[in-house]
Coordinates of C-alpha atoms in Angstrom, one line a residue:
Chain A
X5 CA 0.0 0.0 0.0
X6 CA 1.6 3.6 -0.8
X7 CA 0.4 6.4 1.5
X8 CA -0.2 10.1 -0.6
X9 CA 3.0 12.1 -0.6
X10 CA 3.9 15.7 -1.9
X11 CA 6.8 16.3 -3.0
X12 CA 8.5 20.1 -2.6
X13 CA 10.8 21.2 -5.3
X14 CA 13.4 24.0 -5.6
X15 CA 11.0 25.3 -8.2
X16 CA 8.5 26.2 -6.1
X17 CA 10.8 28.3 -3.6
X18 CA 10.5 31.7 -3.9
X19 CA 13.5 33.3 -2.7
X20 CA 12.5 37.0 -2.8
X21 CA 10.0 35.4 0.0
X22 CA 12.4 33.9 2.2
X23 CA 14.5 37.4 2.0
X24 CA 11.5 39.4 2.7
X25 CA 10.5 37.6 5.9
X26 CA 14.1 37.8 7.3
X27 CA 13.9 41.6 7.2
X28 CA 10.6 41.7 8.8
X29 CA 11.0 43.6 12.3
X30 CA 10.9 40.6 14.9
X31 CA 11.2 38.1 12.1
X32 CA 15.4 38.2 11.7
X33 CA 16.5 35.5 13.4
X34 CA 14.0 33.0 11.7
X35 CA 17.5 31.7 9.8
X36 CA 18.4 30.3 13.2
X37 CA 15.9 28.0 13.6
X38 CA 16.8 24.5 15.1
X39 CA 13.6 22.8 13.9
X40 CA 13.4 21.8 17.9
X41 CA 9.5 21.9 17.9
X42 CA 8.9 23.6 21.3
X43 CA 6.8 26.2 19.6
X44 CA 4.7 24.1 18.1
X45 CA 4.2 21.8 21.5
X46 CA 3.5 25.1 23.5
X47 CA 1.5 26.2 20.8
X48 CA -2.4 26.1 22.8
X49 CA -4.1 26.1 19.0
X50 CA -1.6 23.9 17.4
X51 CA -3.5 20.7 16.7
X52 CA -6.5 23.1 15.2
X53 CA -3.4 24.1 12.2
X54 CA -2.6 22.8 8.9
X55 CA 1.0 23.1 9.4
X56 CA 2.5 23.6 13.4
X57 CA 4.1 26.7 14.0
X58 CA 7.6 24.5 13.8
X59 CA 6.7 23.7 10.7
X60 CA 5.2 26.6 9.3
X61 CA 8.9 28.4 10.1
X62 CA 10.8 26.2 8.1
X63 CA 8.4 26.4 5.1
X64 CA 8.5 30.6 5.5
X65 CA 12.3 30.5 5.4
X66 CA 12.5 28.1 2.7
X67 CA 10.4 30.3 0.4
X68 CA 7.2 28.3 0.3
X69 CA 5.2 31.5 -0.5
X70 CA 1.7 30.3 -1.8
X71 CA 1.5 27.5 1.0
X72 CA 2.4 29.7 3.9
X73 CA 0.5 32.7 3.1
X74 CA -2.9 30.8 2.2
X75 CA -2.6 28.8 5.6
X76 CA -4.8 28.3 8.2
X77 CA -2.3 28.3 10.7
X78 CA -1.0 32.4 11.0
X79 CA -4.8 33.0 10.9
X80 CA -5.2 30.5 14.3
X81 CA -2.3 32.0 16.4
X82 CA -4.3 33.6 19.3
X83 CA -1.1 36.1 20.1
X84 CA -0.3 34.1 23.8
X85 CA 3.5 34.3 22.8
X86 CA 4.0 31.0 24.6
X87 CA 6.5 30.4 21.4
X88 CA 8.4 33.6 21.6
X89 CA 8.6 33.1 25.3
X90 CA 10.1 29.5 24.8
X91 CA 12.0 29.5 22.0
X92 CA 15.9 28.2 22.5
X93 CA 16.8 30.8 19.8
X94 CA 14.7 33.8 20.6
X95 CA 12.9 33.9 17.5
X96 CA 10.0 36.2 17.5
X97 CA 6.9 33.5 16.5
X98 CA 4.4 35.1 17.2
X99 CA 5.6 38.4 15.4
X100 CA 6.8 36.0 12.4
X101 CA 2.6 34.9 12.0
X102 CA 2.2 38.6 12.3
X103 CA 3.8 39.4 9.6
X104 CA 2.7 36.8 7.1
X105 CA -0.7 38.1 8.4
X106 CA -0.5 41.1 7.0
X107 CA 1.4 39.5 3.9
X108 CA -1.2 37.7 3.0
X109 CA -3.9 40.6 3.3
X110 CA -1.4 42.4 1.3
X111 CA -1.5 40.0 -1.6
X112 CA -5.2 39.0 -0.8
X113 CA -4.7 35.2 -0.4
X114 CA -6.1 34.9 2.8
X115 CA -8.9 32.0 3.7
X116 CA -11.8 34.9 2.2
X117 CA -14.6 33.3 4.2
X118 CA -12.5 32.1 7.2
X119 CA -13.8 34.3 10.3
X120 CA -10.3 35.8 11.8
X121 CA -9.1 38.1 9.1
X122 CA -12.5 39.4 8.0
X123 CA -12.8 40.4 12.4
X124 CA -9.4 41.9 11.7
X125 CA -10.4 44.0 8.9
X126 CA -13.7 45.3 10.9
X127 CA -11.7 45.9 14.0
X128 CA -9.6 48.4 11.6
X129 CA -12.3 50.0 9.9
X130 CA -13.8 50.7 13.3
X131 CA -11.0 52.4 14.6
X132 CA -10.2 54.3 11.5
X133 CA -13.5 55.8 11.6
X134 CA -13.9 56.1 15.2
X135 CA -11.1 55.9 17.0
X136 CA -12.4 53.4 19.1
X137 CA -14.0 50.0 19.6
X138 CA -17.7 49.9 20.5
X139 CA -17.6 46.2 21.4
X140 CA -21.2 45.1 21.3
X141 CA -21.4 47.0 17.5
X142 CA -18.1 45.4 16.2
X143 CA -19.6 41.7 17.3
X144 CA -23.0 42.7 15.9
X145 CA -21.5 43.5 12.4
X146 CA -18.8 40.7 12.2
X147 CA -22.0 38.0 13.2
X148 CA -23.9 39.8 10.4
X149 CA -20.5 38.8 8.0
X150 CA -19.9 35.5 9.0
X151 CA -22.3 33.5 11.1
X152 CA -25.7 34.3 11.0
X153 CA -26.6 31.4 12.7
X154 CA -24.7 32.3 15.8
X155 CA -26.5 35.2 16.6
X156 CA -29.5 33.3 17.5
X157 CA -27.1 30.9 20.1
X158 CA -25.3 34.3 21.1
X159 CA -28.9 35.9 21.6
X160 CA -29.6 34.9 25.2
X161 CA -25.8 36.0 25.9
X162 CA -26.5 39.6 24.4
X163 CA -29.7 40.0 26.3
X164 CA -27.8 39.3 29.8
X165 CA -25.3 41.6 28.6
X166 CA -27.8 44.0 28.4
X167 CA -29.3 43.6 31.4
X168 CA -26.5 43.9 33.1
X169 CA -25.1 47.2 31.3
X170 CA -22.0 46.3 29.7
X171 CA -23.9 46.5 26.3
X172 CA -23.1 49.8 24.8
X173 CA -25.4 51.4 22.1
X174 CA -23.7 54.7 22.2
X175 CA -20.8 54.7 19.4
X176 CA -17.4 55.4 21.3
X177 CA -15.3 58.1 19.5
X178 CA -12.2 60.2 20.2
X179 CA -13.1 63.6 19.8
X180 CA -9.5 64.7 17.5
X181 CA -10.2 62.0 14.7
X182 CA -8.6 64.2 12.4
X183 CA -5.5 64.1 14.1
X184 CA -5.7 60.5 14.8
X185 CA -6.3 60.0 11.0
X186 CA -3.4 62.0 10.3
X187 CA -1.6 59.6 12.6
X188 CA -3.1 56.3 10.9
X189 CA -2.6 57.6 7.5
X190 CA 1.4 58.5 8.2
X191 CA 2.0 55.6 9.4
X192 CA 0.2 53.1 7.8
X193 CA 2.5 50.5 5.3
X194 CA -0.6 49.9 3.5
X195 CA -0.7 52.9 1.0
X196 CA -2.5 52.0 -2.0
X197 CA -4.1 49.0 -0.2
X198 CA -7.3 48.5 -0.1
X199 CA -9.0 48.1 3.3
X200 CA -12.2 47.0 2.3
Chain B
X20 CA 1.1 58.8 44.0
X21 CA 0.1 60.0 41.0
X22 CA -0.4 57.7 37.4
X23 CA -1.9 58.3 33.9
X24 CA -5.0 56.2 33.7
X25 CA -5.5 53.9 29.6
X26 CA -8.7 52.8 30.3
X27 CA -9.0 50.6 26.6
X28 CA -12.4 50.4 24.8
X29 CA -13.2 46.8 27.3
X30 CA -12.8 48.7 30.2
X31 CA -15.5 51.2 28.8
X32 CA -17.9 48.1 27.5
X33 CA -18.2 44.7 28.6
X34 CA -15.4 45.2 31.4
X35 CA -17.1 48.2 32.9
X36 CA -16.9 46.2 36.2
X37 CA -13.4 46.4 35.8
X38 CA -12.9 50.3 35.3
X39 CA -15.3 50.0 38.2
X40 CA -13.6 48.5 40.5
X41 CA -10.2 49.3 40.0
X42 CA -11.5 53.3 40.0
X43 CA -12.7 52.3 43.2
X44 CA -9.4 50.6 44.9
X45 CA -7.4 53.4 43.8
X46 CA -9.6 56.0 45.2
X47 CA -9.9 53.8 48.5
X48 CA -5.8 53.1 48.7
X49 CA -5.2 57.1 48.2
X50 CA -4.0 56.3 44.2
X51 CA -4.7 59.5 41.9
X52 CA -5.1 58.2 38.1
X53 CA -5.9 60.5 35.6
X54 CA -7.8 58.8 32.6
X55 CA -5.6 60.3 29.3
X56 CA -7.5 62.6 27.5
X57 CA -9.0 61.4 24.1
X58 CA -6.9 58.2 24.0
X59 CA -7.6 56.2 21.6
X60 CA -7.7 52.0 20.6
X61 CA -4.2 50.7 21.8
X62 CA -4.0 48.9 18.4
X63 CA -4.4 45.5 20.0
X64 CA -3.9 42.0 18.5
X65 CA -6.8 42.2 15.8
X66 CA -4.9 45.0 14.1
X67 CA -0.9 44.0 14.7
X68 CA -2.3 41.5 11.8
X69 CA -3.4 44.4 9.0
X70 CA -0.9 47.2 9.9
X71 CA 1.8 46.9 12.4
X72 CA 3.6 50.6 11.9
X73 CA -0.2 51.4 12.2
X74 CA -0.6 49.8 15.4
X75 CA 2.4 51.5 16.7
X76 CA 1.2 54.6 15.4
X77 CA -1.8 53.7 17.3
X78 CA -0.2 53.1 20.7
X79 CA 2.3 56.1 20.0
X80 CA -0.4 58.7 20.2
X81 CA -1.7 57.3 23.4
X82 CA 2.1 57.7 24.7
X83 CA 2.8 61.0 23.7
X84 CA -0.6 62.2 25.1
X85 CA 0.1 60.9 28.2
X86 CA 3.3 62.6 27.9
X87 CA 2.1 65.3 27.2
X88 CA -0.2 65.5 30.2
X89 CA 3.1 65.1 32.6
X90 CA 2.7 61.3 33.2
X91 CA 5.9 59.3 34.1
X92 CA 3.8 55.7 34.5
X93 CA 0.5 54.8 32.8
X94 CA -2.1 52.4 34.5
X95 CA -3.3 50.0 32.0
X96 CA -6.2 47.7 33.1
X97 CA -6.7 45.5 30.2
X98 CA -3.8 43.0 29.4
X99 CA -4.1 43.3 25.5
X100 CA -3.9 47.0 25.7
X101 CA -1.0 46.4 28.8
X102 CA 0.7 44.6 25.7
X103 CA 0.5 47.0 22.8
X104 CA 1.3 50.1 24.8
X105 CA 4.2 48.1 25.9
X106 CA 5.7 46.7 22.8
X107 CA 5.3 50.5 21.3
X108 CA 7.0 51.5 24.1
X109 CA 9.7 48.8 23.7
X110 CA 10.1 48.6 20.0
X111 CA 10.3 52.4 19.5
X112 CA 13.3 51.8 22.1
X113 CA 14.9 49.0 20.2
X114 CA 14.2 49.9 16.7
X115 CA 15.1 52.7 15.1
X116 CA 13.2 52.5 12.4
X117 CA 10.3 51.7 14.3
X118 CA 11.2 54.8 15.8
X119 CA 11.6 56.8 12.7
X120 CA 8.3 56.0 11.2
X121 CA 6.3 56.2 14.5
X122 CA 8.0 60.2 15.5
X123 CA 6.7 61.0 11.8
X124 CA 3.8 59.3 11.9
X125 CA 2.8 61.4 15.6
X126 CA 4.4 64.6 13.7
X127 CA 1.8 64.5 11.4
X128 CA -0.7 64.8 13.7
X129 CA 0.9 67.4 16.0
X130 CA 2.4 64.9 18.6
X131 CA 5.8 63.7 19.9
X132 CA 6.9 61.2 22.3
X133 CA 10.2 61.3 24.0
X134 CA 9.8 57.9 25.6
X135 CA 9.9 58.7 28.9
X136 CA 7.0 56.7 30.2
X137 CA 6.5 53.4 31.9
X138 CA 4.1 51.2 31.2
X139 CA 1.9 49.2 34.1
X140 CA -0.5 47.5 35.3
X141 CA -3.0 47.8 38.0
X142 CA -1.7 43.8 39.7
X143 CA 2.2 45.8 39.6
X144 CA 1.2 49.1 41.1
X145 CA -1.3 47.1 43.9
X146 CA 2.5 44.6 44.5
X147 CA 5.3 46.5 44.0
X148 CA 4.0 50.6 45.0
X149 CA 1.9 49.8 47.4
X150 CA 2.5 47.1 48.8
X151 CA 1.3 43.9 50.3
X152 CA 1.4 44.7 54.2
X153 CA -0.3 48.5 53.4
X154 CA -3.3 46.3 51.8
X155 CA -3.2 43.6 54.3
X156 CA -3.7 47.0 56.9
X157 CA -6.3 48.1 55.2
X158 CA -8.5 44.4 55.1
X159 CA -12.0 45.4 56.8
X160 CA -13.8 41.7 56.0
X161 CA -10.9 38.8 55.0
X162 CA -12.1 36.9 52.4
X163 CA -12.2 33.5 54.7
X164 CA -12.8 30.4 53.2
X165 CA -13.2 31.6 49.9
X166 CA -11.0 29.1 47.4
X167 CA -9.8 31.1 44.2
X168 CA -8.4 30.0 41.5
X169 CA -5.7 32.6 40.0
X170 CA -6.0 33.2 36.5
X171 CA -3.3 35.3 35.2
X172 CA -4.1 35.2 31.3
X173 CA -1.2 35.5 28.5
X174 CA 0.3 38.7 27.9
X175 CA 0.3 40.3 31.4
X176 CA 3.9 38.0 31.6
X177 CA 4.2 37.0 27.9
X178 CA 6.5 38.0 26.1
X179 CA 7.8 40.9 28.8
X180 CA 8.1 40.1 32.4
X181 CA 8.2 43.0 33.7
X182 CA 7.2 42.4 37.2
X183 CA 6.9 38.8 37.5
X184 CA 8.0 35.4 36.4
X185 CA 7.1 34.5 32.6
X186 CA 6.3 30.9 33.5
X187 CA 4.5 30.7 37.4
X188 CA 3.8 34.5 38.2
X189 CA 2.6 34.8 42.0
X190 CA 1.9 38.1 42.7
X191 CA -2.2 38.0 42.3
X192 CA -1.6 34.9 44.4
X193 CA 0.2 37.0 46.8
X194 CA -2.5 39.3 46.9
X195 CA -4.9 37.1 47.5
X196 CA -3.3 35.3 50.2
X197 CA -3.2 39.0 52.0
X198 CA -7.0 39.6 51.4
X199 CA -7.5 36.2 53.2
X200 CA -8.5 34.2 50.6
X201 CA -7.6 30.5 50.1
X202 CA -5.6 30.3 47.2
X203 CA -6.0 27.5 44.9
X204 CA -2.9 26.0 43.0
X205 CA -3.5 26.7 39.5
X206 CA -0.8 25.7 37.0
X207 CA -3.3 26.8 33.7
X208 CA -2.7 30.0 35.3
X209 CA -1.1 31.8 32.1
X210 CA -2.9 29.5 29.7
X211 CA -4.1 31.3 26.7
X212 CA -8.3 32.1 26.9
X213 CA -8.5 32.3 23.2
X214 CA -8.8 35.5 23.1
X215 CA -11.3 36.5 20.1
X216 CA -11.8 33.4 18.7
X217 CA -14.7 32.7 20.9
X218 CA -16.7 34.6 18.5
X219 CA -14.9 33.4 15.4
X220 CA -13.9 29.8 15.8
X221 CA -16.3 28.7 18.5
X222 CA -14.7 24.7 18.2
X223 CA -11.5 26.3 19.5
X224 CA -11.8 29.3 21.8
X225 CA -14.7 27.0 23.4
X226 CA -12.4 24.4 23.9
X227 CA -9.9 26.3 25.4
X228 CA -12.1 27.8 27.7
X229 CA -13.3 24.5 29.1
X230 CA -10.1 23.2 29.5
X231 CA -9.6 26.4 32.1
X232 CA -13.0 26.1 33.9
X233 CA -13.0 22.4 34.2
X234 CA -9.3 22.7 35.7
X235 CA -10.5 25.3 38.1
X236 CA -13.7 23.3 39.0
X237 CA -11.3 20.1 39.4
X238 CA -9.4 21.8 41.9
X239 CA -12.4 23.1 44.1
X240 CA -12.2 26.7 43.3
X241 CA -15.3 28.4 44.4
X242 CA -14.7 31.3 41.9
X243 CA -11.6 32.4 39.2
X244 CA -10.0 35.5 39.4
X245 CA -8.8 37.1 36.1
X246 CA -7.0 40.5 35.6
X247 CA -8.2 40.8 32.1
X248 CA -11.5 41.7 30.5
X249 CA -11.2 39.2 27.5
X250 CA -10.2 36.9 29.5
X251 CA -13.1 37.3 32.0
X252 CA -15.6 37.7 29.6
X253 CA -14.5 34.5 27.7
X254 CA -14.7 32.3 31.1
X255 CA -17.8 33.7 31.8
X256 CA -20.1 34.6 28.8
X257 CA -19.8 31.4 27.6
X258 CA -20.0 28.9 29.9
X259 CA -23.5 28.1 29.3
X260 CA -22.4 26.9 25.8
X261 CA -19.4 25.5 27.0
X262 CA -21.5 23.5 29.7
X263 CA -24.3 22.5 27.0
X264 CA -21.3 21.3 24.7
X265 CA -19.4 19.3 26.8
X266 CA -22.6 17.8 28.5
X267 CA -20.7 19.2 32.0
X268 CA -21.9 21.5 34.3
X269 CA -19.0 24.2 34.6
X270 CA -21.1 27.4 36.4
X271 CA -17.8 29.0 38.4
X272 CA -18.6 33.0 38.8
X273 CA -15.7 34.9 37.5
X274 CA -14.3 38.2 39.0
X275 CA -12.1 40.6 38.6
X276 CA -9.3 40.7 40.7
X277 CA -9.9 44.0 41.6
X278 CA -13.9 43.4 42.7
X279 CA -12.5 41.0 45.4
X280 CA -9.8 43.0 46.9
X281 CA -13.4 45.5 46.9
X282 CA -14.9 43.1 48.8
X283 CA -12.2 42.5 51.4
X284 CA -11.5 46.1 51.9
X285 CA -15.0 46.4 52.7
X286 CA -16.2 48.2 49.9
X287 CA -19.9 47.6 48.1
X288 CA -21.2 45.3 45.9
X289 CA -22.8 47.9 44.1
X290 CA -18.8 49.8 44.2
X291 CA -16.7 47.1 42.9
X292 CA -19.6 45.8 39.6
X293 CA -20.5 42.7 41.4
X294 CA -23.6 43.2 39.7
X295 CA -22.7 43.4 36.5
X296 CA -21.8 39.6 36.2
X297 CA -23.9 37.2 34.6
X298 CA -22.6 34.0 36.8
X299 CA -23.5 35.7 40.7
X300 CA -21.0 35.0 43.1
X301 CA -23.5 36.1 45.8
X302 CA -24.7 32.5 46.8
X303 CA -20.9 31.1 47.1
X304 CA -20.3 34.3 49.2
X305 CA -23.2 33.7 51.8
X306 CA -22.3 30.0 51.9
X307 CA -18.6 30.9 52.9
X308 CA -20.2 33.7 55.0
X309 CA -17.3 36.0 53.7
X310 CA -17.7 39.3 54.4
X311 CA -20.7 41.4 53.7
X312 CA -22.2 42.4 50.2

């Protein structure tokens, strides 16, 4: 019996990619990985990934664009930093799945109905425009995006919510935007990228 | 003493208990904390992932306002936002091109930050500036008999320790052992809570928060103590779901930190948000007859 295999070849590396990631703030010492797997055992979400963090490092450095960018896995890291904090060679993990983040939104291959990254992209149009989170809003129009269905099992939850007044109906807002959005707009490393 | 207060946009939602409570402490231990004017979102974890100058952009403003008010430290509640404002702070440090972009990113809008401030939070300041034997003084009703679980969440220790160990913290344990309570060994302690993916990927922030409440429940707590308003509202919001999901009954009411160090210092129910909860710890309370509420 033969069990499926893929094969990788040097074809499919992109080097420009592997370059890239290594100049990434927090990502430089991804070179130095030792493959020892204590990220991905620490890793609370791990088992939920197509490819463990451990692995997801070595494909990264080794220029497997398409496969690391359209993963699962950067899109699953809940930002604990239980790698960075163990890691034997003080690579930056959790700033590494960061960064491919936002490399993948860049080159809009991210999972398009796969919940995280569309909450991502709400969370930031909220605060461009106000400033601020208005929690009970942001979860009302990410439900509206991606589950319908959830808002009826999350329905008893909101009502308690509001019962007990941490429901807020009033937006919040700073009361500068202007010179907030002048901030956001100097420093953003999006320009020419669309946000919506 | 005098601090800048970062409030964060949980503190003025679903963690109102929190701002509550901690308002309430600090006006009861003689702690001034002015809330910064017009802050803004820290640029927590949901946006690291779409614009990271951005988010230190984000946290920079917050900085140089508080700066610009005077501030030396800044209070920060809310261990996402504890995070952010941190790594801004310790990035623009370490980087300079982080610190390149952020100055001209704050210069457009008017702002500067020198980096002169420190970044803490509430559990430090209670520790480490006021100290445990000035609380332990001011105890009116010692929380007897009341088993808690400590729950520390992720990035109050993670990736910066900067006032406590990275792997087995102990200072809310400390506190709690001065407010009388019986502290419950907890190793899940800095486990993650999920964090937002509650809401997008119930099959694994649900599982991760069963895994804390059963712990707790396994070890007899009588309630968890979090110092974070994700992580609190993710142990508590869901655990009817959580309950109906794993066919076990996990109902554990879960405080703030801050509303139980109320409650031993002999402030209110009403003072500290006890009402606010959705899982009452009101019934554990009069079973253990501690204190008064």
């Amino acid at each position: 019996m033969t069990t499926p295999k893929s094969m990788k070849y040097e074809s499919e590396r992109d080097h420009d990619f592997s370059e890239w990631i290594t100049g990434v703030v927090g990502s430089e010492r991804i070179r130095n990985c030792i493959q020892c797997g204590i990220c991905s055992s620490t890793c609370p979400v791990s088992h939920y990934m197509d490819y463990t963090p451990r692995r997801l490092i070595n494909m990264a450095r080794q220029g497997f664009k398409d496969e690391v960018l359209r993963s699962k896995t950067i899109w699953l890291c809940t930002s604990c930093y239980s790698c960075t904090t163990e890691c034997p060679k003080l690579i930056k993990v959790t700033d590494v799945m960061y960064a491919l983040k936002r490399k993948a939104i860049q080159e809009r291959v991210y999972p398009r109905r796969f919940a995280i990254p569309i909450l991502g992209k709400e969370f930031y149009k909220m605060v461009r425009a106000k400033g601020r989170i208005t929690e009970s809003r942001l979860m009302m129009i990410f439900m509206l995006k991606t589950n319908l269905l959830r808002i009826f099992t999350m329905s008893k939850m909101g009502l308690r919510l509001i019962r007990t007044g941490r429901m807020d109906y009033k937006p919040e807002s700073v009361k500068r935007i202007k010179e907030l959005q002048a901030v956001m707009d100097a420093s953003s490393d999006r320009k020419g990228v669309s946000t919506s | 003493m005098k601090y800048s207060y970062y409030p964060g946009c949980s503190l003025k939602g679903t963690g109102k208990a929190y701002e509550e409570s901690v308002l309430a402490i600090f006006e009861t231990m003689g702690v001034e904390a002015n809330e910064i004017d017009d802050w803004n979102c820290c640029g927590a974890t949901a946006y690291m992932g779409v614009d990271e100058s951005m988010a230190f952009g984000l946290a920079g403003r917050n900085l140089a306002l508080a700066e610009r008010e005077g501030a030396t430290d800044v209070v920060v509640p809310c261990n996402a936002c504890y995070l952010s404002l941190n790594k801004a702070n310790k990035y623009i440090e370490e980087y300079p091109q982080v610190k390149e972009k952020t100055d001209k990113a704050l210069a457009a809008g008017g702002l500067k930050y020198g980096g002169s401030l420190k970044v803490r939070h509430p559990l430090d300041v209670f520790v480490n500036d006021i100290g445990l034997s000035r609380i332990k003084d001011a105890v009116k009703t010692p929380l007897k008999d009341l088993k808690v679980a400590p729950y520390y969440g992720c990035q109050i220790v993670r990736p910066y320790a900067a006032f406590d160990s990275q792997r087995n913290p102990t200072s809310m344990d400390q506190l709690l052992d001065v407010l009388g309570a019986d502290v419950v060994d907890y190793p899940l302690k800095t486990r993650c809570c999920s964090g937002s993916q509650t809401g997008s990927l119930p099959e694994v922030g649900l599982r991760l928060v069963y895994i804390l409440l059963k712990e707790a429940k396994r070890r007899g707590a009588d309630v968890i103590v979090t110092i974070c308003p994700l992580c609190q509202f993710n142990l508590e919001s869901y655990q009817d779901e959580v309950s109906k999901r794993y066919k076990e009954d996990l109902a554990i009411p879960i405080l703030y930190f801050t509303q139980v160090m109320g409650l031993a210092l002999g402030l209110s129910a009403q003072k500290v948000g006890l009402t606010r909860n959705l899982v009452h710890v009101f019934p554990t309370l009069d079973k253990r007859e501690v204190g008064h509420v």
